CSV table of C-alpha atoms and ligand atoms in Angstrom, one decimal:
chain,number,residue,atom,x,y,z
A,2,UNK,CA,-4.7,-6.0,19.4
A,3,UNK,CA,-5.3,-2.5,19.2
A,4,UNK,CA,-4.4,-0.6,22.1
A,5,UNK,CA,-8.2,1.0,23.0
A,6,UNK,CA,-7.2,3.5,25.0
A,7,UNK,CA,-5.5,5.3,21.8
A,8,UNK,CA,-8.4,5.0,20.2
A,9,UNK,CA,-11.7,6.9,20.3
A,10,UNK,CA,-15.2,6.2,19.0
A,11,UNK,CA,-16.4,7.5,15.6
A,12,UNK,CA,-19.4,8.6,17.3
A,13,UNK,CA,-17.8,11.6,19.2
A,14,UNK,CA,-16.8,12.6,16.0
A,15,UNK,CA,-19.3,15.1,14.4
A,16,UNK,CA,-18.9,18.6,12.2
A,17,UNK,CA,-17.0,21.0,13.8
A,18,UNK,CA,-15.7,19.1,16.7
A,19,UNK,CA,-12.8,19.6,18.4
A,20,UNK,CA,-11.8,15.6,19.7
A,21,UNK,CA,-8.8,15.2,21.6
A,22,UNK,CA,-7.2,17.7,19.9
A,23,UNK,CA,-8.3,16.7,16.2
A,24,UNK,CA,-10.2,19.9,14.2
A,25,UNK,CA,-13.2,18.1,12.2
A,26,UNK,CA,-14.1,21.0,9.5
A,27,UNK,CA,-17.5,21.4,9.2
A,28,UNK,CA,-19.0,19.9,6.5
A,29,UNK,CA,-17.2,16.9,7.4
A,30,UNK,CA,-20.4,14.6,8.3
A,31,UNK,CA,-19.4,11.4,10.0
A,32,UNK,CA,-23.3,10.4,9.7
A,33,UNK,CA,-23.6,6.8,8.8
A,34,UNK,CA,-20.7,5.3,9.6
A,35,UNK,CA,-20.5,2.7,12.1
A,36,UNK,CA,-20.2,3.1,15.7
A,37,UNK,CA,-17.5,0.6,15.7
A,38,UNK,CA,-15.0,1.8,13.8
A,39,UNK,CA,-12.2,3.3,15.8
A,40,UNK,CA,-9.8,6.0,15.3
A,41,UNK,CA,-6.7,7.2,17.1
A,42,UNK,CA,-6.3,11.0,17.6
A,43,UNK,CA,-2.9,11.2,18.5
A,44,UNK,CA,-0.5,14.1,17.6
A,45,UNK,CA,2.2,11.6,15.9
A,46,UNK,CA,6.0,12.9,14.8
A,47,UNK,CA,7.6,11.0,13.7
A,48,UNK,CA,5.1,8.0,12.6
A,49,UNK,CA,5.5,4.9,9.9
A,50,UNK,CA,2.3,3.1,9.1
A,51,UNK,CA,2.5,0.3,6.6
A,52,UNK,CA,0.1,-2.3,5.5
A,53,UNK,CA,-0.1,-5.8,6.4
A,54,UNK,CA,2.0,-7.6,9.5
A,55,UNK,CA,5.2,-8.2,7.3
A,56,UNK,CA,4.8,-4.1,7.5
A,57,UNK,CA,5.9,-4.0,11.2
A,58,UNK,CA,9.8,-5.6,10.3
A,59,UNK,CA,9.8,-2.8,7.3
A,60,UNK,CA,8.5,0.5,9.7
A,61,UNK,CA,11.7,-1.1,11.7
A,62,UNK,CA,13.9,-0.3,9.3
A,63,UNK,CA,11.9,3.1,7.6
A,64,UNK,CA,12.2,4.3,11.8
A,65,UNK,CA,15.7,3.8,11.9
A,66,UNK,CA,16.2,6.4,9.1
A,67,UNK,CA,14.2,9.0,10.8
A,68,UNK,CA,15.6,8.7,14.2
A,69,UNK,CA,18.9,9.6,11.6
A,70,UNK,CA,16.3,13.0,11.4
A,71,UNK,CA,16.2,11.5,7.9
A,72,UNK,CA,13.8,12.7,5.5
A,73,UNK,CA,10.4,10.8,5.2
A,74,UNK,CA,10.9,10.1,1.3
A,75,UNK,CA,14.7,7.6,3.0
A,76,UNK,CA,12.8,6.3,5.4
A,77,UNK,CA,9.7,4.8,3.5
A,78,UNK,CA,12.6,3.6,0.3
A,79,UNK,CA,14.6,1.8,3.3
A,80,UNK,CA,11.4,0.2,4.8
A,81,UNK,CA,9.9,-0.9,1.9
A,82,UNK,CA,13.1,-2.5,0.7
A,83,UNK,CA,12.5,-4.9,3.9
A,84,UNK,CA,10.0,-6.8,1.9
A,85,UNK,CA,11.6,-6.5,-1.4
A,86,UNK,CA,14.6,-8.5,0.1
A,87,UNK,CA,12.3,-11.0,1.0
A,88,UNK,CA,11.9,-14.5,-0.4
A,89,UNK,CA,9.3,-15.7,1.7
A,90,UNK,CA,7.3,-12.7,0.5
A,91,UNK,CA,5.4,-13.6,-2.4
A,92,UNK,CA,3.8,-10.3,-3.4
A,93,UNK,CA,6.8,-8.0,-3.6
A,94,UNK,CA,10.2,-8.2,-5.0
A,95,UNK,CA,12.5,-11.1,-5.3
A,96,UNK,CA,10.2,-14.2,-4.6
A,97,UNK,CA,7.1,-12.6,-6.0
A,98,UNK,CA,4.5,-14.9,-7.8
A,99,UNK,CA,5.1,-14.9,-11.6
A,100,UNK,CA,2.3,-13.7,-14.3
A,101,UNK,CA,0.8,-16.3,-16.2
A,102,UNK,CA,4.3,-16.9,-18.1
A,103,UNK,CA,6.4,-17.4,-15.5
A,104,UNK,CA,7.8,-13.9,-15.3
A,105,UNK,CA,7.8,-11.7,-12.0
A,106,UNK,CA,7.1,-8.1,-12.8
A,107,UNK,CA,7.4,-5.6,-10.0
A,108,UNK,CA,5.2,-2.4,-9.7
A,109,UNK,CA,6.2,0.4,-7.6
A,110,UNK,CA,6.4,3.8,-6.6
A,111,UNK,CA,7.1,6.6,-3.9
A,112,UNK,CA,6.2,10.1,-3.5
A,113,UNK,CA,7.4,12.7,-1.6
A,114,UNK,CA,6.4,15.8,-0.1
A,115,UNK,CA,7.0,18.2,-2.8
A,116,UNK,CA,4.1,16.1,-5.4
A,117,UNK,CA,7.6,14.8,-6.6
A,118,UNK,CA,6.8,11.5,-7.9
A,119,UNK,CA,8.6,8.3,-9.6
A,120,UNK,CA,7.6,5.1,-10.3
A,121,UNK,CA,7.9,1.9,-12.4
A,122,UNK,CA,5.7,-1.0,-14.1
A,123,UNK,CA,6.1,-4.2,-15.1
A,124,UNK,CA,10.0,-4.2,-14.4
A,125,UNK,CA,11.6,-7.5,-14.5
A,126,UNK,CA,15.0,-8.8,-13.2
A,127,UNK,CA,15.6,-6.0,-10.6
A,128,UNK,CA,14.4,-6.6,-6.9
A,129,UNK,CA,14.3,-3.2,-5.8
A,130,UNK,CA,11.7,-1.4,-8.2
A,131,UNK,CA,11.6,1.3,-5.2
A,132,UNK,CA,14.6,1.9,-5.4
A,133,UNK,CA,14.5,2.5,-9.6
A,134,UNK,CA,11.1,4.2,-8.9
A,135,UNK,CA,12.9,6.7,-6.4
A,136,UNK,CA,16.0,7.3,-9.3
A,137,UNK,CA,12.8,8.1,-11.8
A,138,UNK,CA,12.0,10.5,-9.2
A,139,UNK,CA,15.0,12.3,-8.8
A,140,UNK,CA,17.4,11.5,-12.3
A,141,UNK,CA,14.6,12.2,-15.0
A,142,UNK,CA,11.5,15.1,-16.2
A,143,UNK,CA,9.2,11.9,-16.0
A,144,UNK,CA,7.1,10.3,-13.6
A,145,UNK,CA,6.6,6.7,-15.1
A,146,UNK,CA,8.9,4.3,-16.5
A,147,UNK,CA,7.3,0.4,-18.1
A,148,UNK,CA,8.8,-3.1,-19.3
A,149,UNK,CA,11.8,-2.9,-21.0
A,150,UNK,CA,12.3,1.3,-21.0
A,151,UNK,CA,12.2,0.5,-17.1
A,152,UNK,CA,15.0,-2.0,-16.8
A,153,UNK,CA,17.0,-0.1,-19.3
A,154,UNK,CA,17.0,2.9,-17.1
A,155,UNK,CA,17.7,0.8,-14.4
A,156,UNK,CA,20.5,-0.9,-15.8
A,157,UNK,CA,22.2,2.5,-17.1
A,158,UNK,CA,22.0,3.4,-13.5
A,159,UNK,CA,23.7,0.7,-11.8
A,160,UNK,CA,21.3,-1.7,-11.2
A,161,UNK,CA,22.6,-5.3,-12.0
A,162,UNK,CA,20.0,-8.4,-13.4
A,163,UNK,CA,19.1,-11.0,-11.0
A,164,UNK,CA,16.3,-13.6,-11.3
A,165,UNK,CA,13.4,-13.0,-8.9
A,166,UNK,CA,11.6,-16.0,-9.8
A,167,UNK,CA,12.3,-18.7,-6.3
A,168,UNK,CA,11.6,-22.0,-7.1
A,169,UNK,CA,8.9,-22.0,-4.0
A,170,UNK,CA,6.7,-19.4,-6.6
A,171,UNK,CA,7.7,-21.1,-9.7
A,172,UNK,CA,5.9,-24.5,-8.1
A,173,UNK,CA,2.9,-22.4,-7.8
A,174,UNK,CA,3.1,-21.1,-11.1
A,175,UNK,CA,3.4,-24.6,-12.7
A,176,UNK,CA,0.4,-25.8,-10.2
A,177,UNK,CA,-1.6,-23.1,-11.5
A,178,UNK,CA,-1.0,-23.6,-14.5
A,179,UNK,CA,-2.5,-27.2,-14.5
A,180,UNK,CA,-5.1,-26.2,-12.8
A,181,UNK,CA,-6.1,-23.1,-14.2
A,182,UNK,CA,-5.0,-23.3,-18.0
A,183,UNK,CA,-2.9,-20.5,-18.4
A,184,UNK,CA,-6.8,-18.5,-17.7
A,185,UNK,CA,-6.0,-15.5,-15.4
A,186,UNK,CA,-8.8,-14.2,-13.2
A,187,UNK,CA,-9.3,-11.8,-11.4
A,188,UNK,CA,-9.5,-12.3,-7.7
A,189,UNK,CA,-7.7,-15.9,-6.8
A,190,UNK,CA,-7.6,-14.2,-3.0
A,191,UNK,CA,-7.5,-17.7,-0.5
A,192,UNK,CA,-7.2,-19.8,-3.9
A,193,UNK,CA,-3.7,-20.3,-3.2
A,194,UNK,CA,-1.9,-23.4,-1.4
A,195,UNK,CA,-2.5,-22.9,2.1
A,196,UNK,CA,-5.3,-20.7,1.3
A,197,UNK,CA,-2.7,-18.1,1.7
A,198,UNK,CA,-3.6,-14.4,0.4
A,199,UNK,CA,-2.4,-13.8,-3.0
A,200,UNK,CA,-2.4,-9.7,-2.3
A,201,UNK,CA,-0.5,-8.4,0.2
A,202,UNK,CA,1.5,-5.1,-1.5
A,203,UNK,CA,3.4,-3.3,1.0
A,204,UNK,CA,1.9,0.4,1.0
A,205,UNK,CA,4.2,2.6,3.5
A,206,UNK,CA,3.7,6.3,4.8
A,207,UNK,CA,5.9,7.9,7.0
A,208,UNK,CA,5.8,11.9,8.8
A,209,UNK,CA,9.5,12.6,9.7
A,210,UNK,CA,10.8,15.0,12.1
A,211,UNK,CA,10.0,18.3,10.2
A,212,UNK,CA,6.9,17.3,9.6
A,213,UNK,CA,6.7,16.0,6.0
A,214,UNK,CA,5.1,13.0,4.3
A,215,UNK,CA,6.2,10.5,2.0
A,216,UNK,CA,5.0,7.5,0.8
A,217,UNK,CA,6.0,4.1,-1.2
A,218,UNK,CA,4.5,1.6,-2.7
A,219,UNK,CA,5.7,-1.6,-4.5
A,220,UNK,CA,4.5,-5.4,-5.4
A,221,UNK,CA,4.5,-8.4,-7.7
A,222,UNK,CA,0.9,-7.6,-8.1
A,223,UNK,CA,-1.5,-10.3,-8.7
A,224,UNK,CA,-0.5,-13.6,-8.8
A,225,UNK,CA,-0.4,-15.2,-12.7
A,226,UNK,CA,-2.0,-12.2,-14.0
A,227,UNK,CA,-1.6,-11.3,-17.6
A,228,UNK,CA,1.5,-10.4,-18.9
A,229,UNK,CA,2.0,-6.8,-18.9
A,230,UNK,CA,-1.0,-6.1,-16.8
A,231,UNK,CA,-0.4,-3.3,-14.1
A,232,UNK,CA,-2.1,-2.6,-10.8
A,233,UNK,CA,-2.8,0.1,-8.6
A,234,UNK,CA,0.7,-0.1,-6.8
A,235,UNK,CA,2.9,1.8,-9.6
A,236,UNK,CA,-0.2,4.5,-10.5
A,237,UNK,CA,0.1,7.8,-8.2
A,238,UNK,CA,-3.1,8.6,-6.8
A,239,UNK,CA,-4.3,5.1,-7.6
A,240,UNK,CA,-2.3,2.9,-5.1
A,241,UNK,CA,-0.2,6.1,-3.2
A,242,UNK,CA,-0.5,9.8,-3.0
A,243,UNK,CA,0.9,12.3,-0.4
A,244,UNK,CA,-0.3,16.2,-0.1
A,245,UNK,CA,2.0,17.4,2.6
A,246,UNK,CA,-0.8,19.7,3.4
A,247,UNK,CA,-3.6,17.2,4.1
A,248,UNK,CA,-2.3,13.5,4.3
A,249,UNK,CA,-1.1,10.6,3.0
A,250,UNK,CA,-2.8,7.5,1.5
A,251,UNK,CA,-2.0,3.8,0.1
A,252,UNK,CA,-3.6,0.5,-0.6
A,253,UNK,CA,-3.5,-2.4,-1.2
A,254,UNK,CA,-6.0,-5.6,-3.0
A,255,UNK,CA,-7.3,-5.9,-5.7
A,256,UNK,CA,-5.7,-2.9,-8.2
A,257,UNK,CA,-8.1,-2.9,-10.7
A,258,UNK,CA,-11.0,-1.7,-7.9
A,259,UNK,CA,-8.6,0.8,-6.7
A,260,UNK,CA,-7.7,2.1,-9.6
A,261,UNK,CA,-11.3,2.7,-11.2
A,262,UNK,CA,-12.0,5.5,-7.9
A,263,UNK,CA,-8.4,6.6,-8.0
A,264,UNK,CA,-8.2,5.3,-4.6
A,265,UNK,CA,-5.8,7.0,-2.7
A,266,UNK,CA,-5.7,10.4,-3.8
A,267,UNK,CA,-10.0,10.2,-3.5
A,268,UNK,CA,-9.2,9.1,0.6
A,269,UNK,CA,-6.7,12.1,0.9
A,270,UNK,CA,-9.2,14.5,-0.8
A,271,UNK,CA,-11.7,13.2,2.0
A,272,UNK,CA,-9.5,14.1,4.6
A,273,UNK,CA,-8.9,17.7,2.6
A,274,UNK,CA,-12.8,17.6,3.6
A,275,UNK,CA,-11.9,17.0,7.6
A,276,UNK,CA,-12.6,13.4,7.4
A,277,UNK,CA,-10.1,11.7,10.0
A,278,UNK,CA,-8.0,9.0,7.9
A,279,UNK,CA,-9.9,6.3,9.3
A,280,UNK,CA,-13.1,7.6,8.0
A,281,UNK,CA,-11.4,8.8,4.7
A,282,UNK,CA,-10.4,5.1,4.2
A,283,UNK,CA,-13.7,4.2,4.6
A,284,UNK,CA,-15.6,6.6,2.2
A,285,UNK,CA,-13.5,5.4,-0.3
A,286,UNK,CA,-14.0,1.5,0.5
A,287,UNK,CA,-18.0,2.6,0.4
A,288,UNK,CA,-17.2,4.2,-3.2
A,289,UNK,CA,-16.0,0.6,-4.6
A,290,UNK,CA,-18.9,-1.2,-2.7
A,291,UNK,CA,-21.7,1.0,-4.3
A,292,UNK,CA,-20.5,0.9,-7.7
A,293,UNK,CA,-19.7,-2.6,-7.9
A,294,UNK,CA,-21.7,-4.5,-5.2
A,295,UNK,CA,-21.5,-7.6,-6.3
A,296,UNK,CA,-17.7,-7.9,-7.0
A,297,UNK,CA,-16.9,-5.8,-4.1
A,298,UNK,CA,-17.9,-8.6,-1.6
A,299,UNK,CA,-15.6,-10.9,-3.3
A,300,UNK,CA,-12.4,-9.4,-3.4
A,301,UNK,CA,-10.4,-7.5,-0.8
A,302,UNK,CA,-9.5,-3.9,-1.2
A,303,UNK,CA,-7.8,-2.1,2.1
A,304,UNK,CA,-6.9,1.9,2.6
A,305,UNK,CA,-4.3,3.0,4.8
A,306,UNK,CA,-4.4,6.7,5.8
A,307,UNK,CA,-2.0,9.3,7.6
A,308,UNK,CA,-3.0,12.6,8.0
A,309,UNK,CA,-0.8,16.0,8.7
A,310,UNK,CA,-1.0,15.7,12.9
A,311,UNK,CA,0.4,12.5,12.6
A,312,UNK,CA,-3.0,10.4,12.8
A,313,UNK,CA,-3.5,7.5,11.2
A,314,UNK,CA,-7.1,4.9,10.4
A,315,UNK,CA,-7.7,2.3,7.9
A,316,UNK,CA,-10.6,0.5,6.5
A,317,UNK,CA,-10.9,-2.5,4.3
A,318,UNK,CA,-13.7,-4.5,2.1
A,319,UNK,CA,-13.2,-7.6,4.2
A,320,UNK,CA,-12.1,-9.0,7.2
A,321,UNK,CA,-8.1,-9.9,7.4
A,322,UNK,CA,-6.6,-6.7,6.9
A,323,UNK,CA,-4.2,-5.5,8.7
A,324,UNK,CA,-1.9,-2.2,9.1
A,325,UNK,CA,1.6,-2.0,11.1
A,326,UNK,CA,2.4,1.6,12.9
A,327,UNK,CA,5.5,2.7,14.6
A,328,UNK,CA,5.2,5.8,16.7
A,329,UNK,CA,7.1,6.9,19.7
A,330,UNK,CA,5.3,5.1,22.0
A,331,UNK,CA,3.8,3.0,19.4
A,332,UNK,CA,5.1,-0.5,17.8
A,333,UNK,CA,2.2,-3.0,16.8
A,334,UNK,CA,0.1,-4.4,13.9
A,335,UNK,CA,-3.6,-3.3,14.2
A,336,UNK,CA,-6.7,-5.2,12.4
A,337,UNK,CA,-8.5,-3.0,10.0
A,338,UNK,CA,-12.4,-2.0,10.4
A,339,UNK,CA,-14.1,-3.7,7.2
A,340,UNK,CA,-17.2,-3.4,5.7
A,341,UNK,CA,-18.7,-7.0,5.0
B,3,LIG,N1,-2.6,-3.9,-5.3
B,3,LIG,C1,-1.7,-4.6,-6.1
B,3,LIG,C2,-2.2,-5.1,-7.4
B,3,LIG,O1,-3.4,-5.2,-7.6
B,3,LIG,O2,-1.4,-5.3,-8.2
């Protein structure tokens, strides 16, 4: 549970106030948002936030690197590898839930504080698609890498082939398939065995010690989607973005509602207006739910924000999402506000 007394209420946030040391610009209206949606205004540095619980292990190992004084951009590629390693984790890396053929496809990418950006889609047979993204990032003029182009780069750089594909997913795939026809759709959130979640991308930000934001990004995207569709996860400003003079943002749900508002770069432009992440998270969850009302109660879509003081806020379509943040003082996995 959230610790309260971090926290403050969204209704002593107004236009031009000063809160517990947080500047609101003016012209940033918090009118109409909940009273119940709660913020922490803490000056933060160093700070990981990540989503989902499984994000707590990864901040573990993203923290380590910047009590190193490592630079944000090592710390969220280590954390996020966390998951990646993962076979019990079936929405990122090795172990990730095939597409409707049988094939795991990773999407990922990272940004750092320089709008220096990598990433890569629909790469199979390498478990680290960070790790590639990052190497797109530093080793080549280009921002995006796909399919095959993707795990030749990869491969030319040391990467070696393994197969993602656990036989726990594969069972799922081949249940699927007999019950679904090889007919992908688009949200089969709580469809799964178990009712388990079918999206849970890890989305990580990170502050380091001189003050600078990173982020990373990376999944198996939806479960038995089509081949060679992509989500949010790999597209900057989509499913990450980082302006090391505002803030940081990442998701995670279903891509295609993310990527149709440009998601995360449209929550760090709201805090460019003064919004406080939490609330920036929010505008943008309000953007999907008024242009798509009806399919925006049936899927999940969550927003995890950072913002240049080192506060941090969330804010999801439904219930069940949840956010893990590492500060100092700081080591917990908090519920996300929602909106339905
Ligand atoms: N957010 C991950 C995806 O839709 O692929």
């Amino acid at each position: 549970m959230p610790d309260r007394r971090k926290f403050v209420k969204s209704a002593f946030l107004s236009a031009g106030a000063i809160v517990a040391g947080a500047s609101v610009r003016a012209g940033a209206s918090t009118a109409g948002l909940p009273q119940d949606v709660s913020y922490n205004t803490l000056r933060n540095k160093p700070v990981v936030v990540s989503t989902w619980d499984f994000g707590k292990e990864a901040n573990a190992a993203a923290w380590h690197v910047l009590q190193q004084d490592g630079h944000a951009v090592e710390a969220v590629e280590a954390g996020v590898k966390v998951p990646e390693s993962d076979p019990q984790n079936q929405s990122v890396g090795y172990g990730g839930r095939p597409d409707r053929d049988g094939r795991v496809t990773l999407d990922a990418c990272i940004m750092d504080h320089m709008y220096r950006c990598g990433s890569v889609a629909g790469l199979e047979h390498i478990k680290h698609a960070i790790s590639v993204a990052r190497l797109v990032m530093d080793r080549t003029p280009h921002v995006m890498l796909v399919g095959d182009g993707a795990l030749q780069f990869a491969l030319e750089n040391g990467f070696r082939k393994e197969k993602l594909l656990t036989p726990t997913s594969e069972r799922e795939w081949r249940e699927w398939l007999r019950d679904n026809k090889y007919s992908p759709v688009n949200n089969i959130e709580n469809r799964l065995p178990g009712g388990r979640h079918n999206h849970d991308t890890i989305g990580m930000l990170a502050m380091d010690n001189r003050g600078n934001l990173s982020g990373a990004c990376t999944t198996s995207g939806m479960a038995f989607k089509l081949h060679g569709r992509v989500g949010d996860s790999p597209i900057i400003g989509a499913g990450l973005y980082v302006d090391n003079e505002i803030g940081a943002a990442t998701s995670s749900g279903v891509g295609e509602e993310v990527i149709r508002i440009v998601g995360s770069h449209l929550v760090v432009e709201y805090m460019r207006m003064g919004f406080h992440p939490g609330a920036a998270c929010r505008k943008a969850v309000e953007r999907i739910a008024r242009h798509n009302p009806i399919s925006a109660k049936e899927v999940q879509v969550g927003f995890l924000a950072v913002n240049k003081h080192g506060e941090y806020g969330a804010y999801a379509l439904q219930e069940g999402f949840t956010y893990a943040v590492k500060t100092d003082g700081i080591n917990e996995v908090f519920s996300s506000e929602h909106l339905f």
